[in-house]
Amino acid sequence: MNKIGFIGGGKMASAIMKGIINSKWCEKSEIIVSDRNEEALNNLHVNYGVNITTDNAEVVKNAKIILFAVKPFVLRDVLSEIKSFITKEHVILSIAAGISIGTIEEIVGDVPVVRIMPNTPALVNEGMSAVCRGTYAKEEHSKIALEIFSSVGKVIESEEKYIDIITAISGSGPAFYYYMIDEIAKAGEKLGLDYQTCLKLSAQTAFGSAKMIMESGVNPEQLIINVTTPGGCTAVGNDVLKDNKVSEILEETIKKTMQKAYELGKK
């Protein structure tokens, strides 16, 4: 019997497999994964040594922890296809954005379900994931998800009612940070420094600043004060951000993204 089964073998699934193997959460021989793409499956077998199959039911029969890493629009069909093989002994983990726990429970019944919102930096072991427990899931089930996703970054436990906010901040958030890092680099390029140097300066500064927040225990407002000399260079830049109401733009960005996540979840 395998310890965990993956239905879907794409990039996120691959990152999670790599994380749990490296963290020793389980052995590669204890992982089974299904996918319709045989080339992708063969690559997973070669790269990670996991067991592979094109039959989703085979995964459910051979593992009690099932992680669904398929596209949201096919999750309902996949669940319907294999629901007769799912028992109350299974634990279902889903990373399908926009598909609620209730939707999954309607199909599979009173089975423990844990919904997770990861993000793409999990691909480089710097992910941010949120774990939400379903109606029939207990602490031991959410603990499984917390352990798995801590192997690819940071993880929190939350209630599903906050999932759309989480989606806006951390699920979609990487795109917003990429945009800001890129725009700062482009601004430097326009002033005369080559783009690749500007990008390295911008990206590492963003990374280091985030690390300061995560590890120093000092709140961002105080960190801004620490960097800013009154009347100096940083103060002038801060004034430009305030005068152009950047805080309002970012608030609107998160609000609109959250609303879209809510709408998609209702379909």
Coordinates of C-alpha atoms in Angstrom, one line a residue:
M1 CA 0.0 0.0 0.0
N2 CA 1.4 3.4 -1.0
K3 CA 1.3 6.2 1.6
I4 CA 0.1 8.9 -0.8
G5 CA -1.5 9.0 -4.3
F6 CA -1.5 11.9 -6.7
I7 CA -4.2 12.3 -9.3
G8 CA -2.6 14.7 -11.8
G9 CA 1.2 14.8 -12.4
G10 CA 1.8 18.4 -13.5
K11 CA 4.3 21.0 -12.2
M12 CA 2.7 21.6 -8.8
A13 CA 2.3 17.9 -8.2
S14 CA 5.9 17.4 -9.2
A15 CA 7.1 20.1 -6.8
I16 CA 5.1 18.5 -3.9
M17 CA 6.5 15.1 -4.7
K18 CA 10.0 16.4 -4.7
G19 CA 9.4 18.3 -1.4
I20 CA 8.0 15.3 0.5
I21 CA 10.7 13.0 -0.7
N22 CA 13.5 15.5 0.2
S23 CA 11.9 16.1 3.6
K24 CA 11.7 12.3 4.2
W25 CA 7.9 12.6 4.9
C26 CA 7.7 9.5 2.8
E27 CA 9.8 7.3 0.5
K28 CA 9.5 7.6 -3.3
S29 CA 8.4 4.0 -3.3
E30 CA 5.4 5.0 -1.2
I31 CA 4.1 7.4 -3.9
I32 CA 1.8 6.6 -6.7
V33 CA 0.7 9.1 -9.4
S34 CA -1.8 8.9 -12.3
D35 CA -2.0 11.1 -15.3
R36 CA -3.3 10.8 -18.9
N37 CA 0.0 12.1 -20.2
E38 CA 2.3 9.1 -20.4
E39 CA 5.3 11.2 -21.2
A40 CA 4.8 13.2 -18.0
L41 CA 4.4 10.0 -16.0
N42 CA 7.5 8.5 -17.4
N43 CA 9.4 11.7 -16.5
L44 CA 8.1 11.5 -13.0
H45 CA 9.2 7.9 -12.7
V46 CA 12.7 8.6 -14.0
N47 CA 13.2 11.8 -12.0
Y48 CA 11.7 10.8 -8.7
G49 CA 11.3 7.0 -8.8
V50 CA 7.6 7.1 -8.0
N51 CA 5.0 4.5 -9.1
I52 CA 3.0 5.5 -12.1
T53 CA -0.3 4.6 -13.7
T54 CA -2.8 6.0 -16.2
D55 CA -5.7 4.7 -14.2
N56 CA -7.1 7.1 -11.5
A57 CA -8.9 4.2 -9.8
E58 CA -5.6 2.4 -9.4
V59 CA -4.3 5.3 -7.3
V60 CA -7.4 5.3 -5.0
K61 CA -7.1 1.5 -4.6
N62 CA -3.4 1.8 -3.6
A63 CA -3.3 4.8 -1.3
K64 CA -5.4 6.2 1.5
I65 CA -4.2 9.8 1.1
I66 CA -5.2 11.1 -2.3
L67 CA -4.0 14.5 -3.5
F68 CA -6.0 15.9 -6.4
A69 CA -3.7 18.1 -8.6
V70 CA -5.9 18.3 -11.7
K71 CA -7.3 21.4 -13.4
P72 CA -10.4 22.7 -11.6
F73 CA -12.7 22.2 -14.6
V74 CA -12.0 18.5 -14.7
L75 CA -12.1 17.8 -10.9
R76 CA -15.8 17.0 -10.7
D77 CA -15.6 14.5 -13.6
V78 CA -12.6 12.8 -12.1
L79 CA -14.3 12.6 -8.6
S80 CA -17.4 11.1 -10.2
E81 CA -15.3 8.6 -12.1
I82 CA -13.7 7.2 -9.0
K83 CA -16.1 7.9 -6.2
S84 CA -17.2 4.2 -6.0
F85 CA -13.6 3.4 -4.9
I86 CA -13.4 6.1 -2.2
T87 CA -14.1 5.1 1.3
K88 CA -14.3 6.8 4.7
E89 CA -10.7 5.5 5.3
H90 CA -9.5 7.9 2.6
V91 CA -8.3 11.4 3.0
I92 CA -8.9 13.7 0.1
L93 CA -6.5 16.7 -0.4
S94 CA -7.5 19.1 -3.2
I95 CA -5.5 22.0 -4.6
A96 CA -8.1 22.8 -7.3
A97 CA -8.7 26.5 -7.2
G98 CA -12.3 27.6 -7.0
I99 CA -13.7 24.2 -6.1
S100 CA -15.2 24.3 -2.7
I101 CA -15.0 21.6 0.0
G102 CA -18.8 21.4 -0.2
T103 CA -18.7 20.6 -3.9
I104 CA -16.2 17.8 -3.3
E105 CA -18.3 16.4 -0.3
E106 CA -21.4 16.4 -2.5
I107 CA -19.8 13.9 -4.8
V108 CA -17.8 11.7 -2.4
G109 CA -20.0 11.9 0.7
D110 CA -18.8 12.0 4.3
V111 CA -15.2 11.5 3.6
P112 CA -12.4 13.7 5.1
V113 CA -11.6 16.5 2.7
V114 CA -8.9 19.1 3.1
R115 CA -8.6 22.0 0.7
I116 CA -5.3 23.7 0.1
M117 CA -4.5 26.9 -1.7
P118 CA -0.8 26.7 -2.6
N119 CA 1.1 29.1 -4.9
T120 CA 3.7 28.7 -7.6
P121 CA 6.8 29.6 -5.6
A122 CA 6.4 26.0 -4.2
L123 CA 8.3 25.1 -7.4
V124 CA 11.4 26.6 -5.7
N125 CA 10.6 25.5 -2.2
E126 CA 9.3 29.0 -1.2
G127 CA 5.6 28.4 -1.4
M128 CA 2.9 29.9 0.7
S129 CA 0.0 27.5 1.3
A130 CA -3.3 27.7 3.3
V131 CA -5.0 24.5 4.6
C132 CA -8.8 24.4 5.1
R133 CA -10.5 21.5 6.9
G134 CA -13.8 20.0 5.6
T135 CA -16.9 18.9 7.4
Y136 CA -15.7 15.4 8.1
A137 CA -11.9 16.1 8.4
K138 CA -10.3 16.1 11.8
E139 CA -7.2 17.7 13.2
E140 CA -5.2 14.6 12.2
H141 CA -6.2 15.1 8.6
S142 CA -5.3 18.8 8.4
K143 CA -2.0 17.8 10.1
I144 CA -1.2 15.6 7.1
A145 CA -1.7 18.6 4.7
L146 CA 0.3 20.9 6.9
E147 CA 3.2 18.5 6.9
I148 CA 3.1 17.9 3.2
F149 CA 2.9 21.5 2.2
S150 CA 5.5 22.6 4.7
S151 CA 7.9 20.6 2.6
V152 CA 7.6 23.2 -0.2
G153 CA 7.5 26.4 1.8
K154 CA 5.4 28.0 4.6
V155 CA 1.9 26.9 5.5
I156 CA -1.0 28.2 7.6
E157 CA -4.3 26.7 8.6
S158 CA -7.4 28.8 7.9
E159 CA -11.2 28.5 7.5
E160 CA -12.5 28.1 4.0
K161 CA -14.6 31.3 4.3
Y162 CA -11.3 33.2 3.9
I163 CA -10.1 31.3 0.9
D164 CA -10.9 34.0 -1.6
I165 CA -8.9 36.6 0.3
I166 CA -6.0 34.1 0.6
T167 CA -6.3 33.4 -3.2
A168 CA -6.0 37.1 -3.9
I169 CA -3.0 37.7 -1.5
S170 CA -0.9 34.5 -2.0
G171 CA -2.5 32.5 -4.8
S172 CA -2.5 35.3 -7.3
G173 CA 0.1 37.4 -5.4
P174 CA 3.2 36.1 -7.1
A175 CA 2.1 37.7 -10.4
F176 CA 1.7 41.1 -8.6
Y177 CA 5.1 40.9 -7.1
Y178 CA 6.6 39.8 -10.4
Y179 CA 5.0 42.9 -12.0
M180 CA 6.4 45.2 -9.4
I181 CA 9.9 43.7 -9.5
D182 CA 9.9 43.9 -13.3
E183 CA 8.7 47.5 -13.4
I184 CA 11.3 48.6 -10.9
A185 CA 14.0 46.9 -13.0
K186 CA 12.6 48.6 -16.2
A187 CA 12.7 52.0 -14.5
G188 CA 16.4 51.4 -13.7
E189 CA 17.0 50.4 -17.3
K190 CA 15.5 53.6 -18.6
L191 CA 17.9 55.5 -16.4
G192 CA 20.9 53.9 -18.0
L193 CA 21.7 50.6 -16.2
D194 CA 21.3 47.3 -18.2
Y195 CA 18.1 45.4 -17.6
Q196 CA 19.5 42.1 -16.3
T197 CA 21.6 43.9 -13.6
C198 CA 18.5 46.0 -12.7
L199 CA 16.4 42.8 -12.5
K200 CA 18.9 41.1 -10.2
L201 CA 19.0 44.2 -7.9
S202 CA 15.2 44.4 -7.8
A203 CA 14.5 40.7 -7.3
Q204 CA 17.1 40.2 -4.6
T205 CA 16.0 43.4 -2.8
A206 CA 12.4 42.1 -2.8
F207 CA 13.6 38.7 -1.6
G208 CA 15.7 40.2 1.2
S209 CA 13.0 42.6 2.2
A210 CA 10.5 39.8 2.5
K211 CA 12.9 37.8 4.6
M212 CA 13.4 40.8 6.9
I213 CA 9.6 40.8 7.5
M214 CA 9.5 37.1 8.0
E215 CA 12.5 36.7 10.3
S216 CA 13.1 40.0 12.1
G217 CA 9.7 40.2 13.9
V218 CA 9.6 43.9 13.1
N219 CA 6.5 45.2 11.4
P220 CA 6.7 46.7 7.9
E221 CA 5.9 50.2 9.0
Q222 CA 8.9 50.2 11.4
L223 CA 11.1 48.6 8.8
I224 CA 10.2 51.5 6.5
I225 CA 11.2 54.0 9.2
N226 CA 14.5 52.2 9.8
V227 CA 15.4 52.6 6.1
T228 CA 14.2 56.1 5.7
T229 CA 16.3 59.2 6.6
P230 CA 14.1 62.3 6.9
G231 CA 14.6 64.4 3.7
G232 CA 16.8 61.7 2.2
C233 CA 16.5 59.5 -1.0
T234 CA 14.1 56.9 0.4
A235 CA 11.8 59.7 1.9
V236 CA 11.5 61.2 -1.6
G237 CA 10.5 57.8 -3.1
N238 CA 8.0 57.2 -0.3
D239 CA 6.4 60.5 -1.1
V240 CA 6.0 59.5 -4.7
L241 CA 4.2 56.3 -3.7
K242 CA 1.9 58.1 -1.3
D243 CA 1.2 61.0 -3.7
N244 CA 0.2 58.5 -6.4
K245 CA -2.0 56.6 -4.0
V246 CA -0.2 53.3 -4.6
S247 CA -1.8 51.8 -1.4
E248 CA -5.3 52.4 -2.9
I249 CA -4.2 50.8 -6.2
L250 CA -3.0 47.7 -4.3
E251 CA -6.1 47.5 -2.2
E252 CA -8.2 47.6 -5.3
T253 CA -6.0 44.9 -6.9
I254 CA -6.6 42.6 -4.0
K255 CA -10.3 43.4 -3.8
K256 CA -11.0 42.7 -7.5
T257 CA -9.0 39.5 -7.4
M258 CA -10.9 38.3 -4.3
Q259 CA -14.2 39.1 -6.0
K260 CA -13.2 37.1 -9.1
A261 CA -12.1 34.2 -7.0
Y262 CA -15.5 34.2 -5.3
E263 CA -17.3 34.3 -8.7
L264 CA -15.3 31.4 -10.0
G265 CA -16.1 29.4 -6.9
K266 CA -19.8 29.8 -7.5
K267 CA -19.7 28.3 -11.0

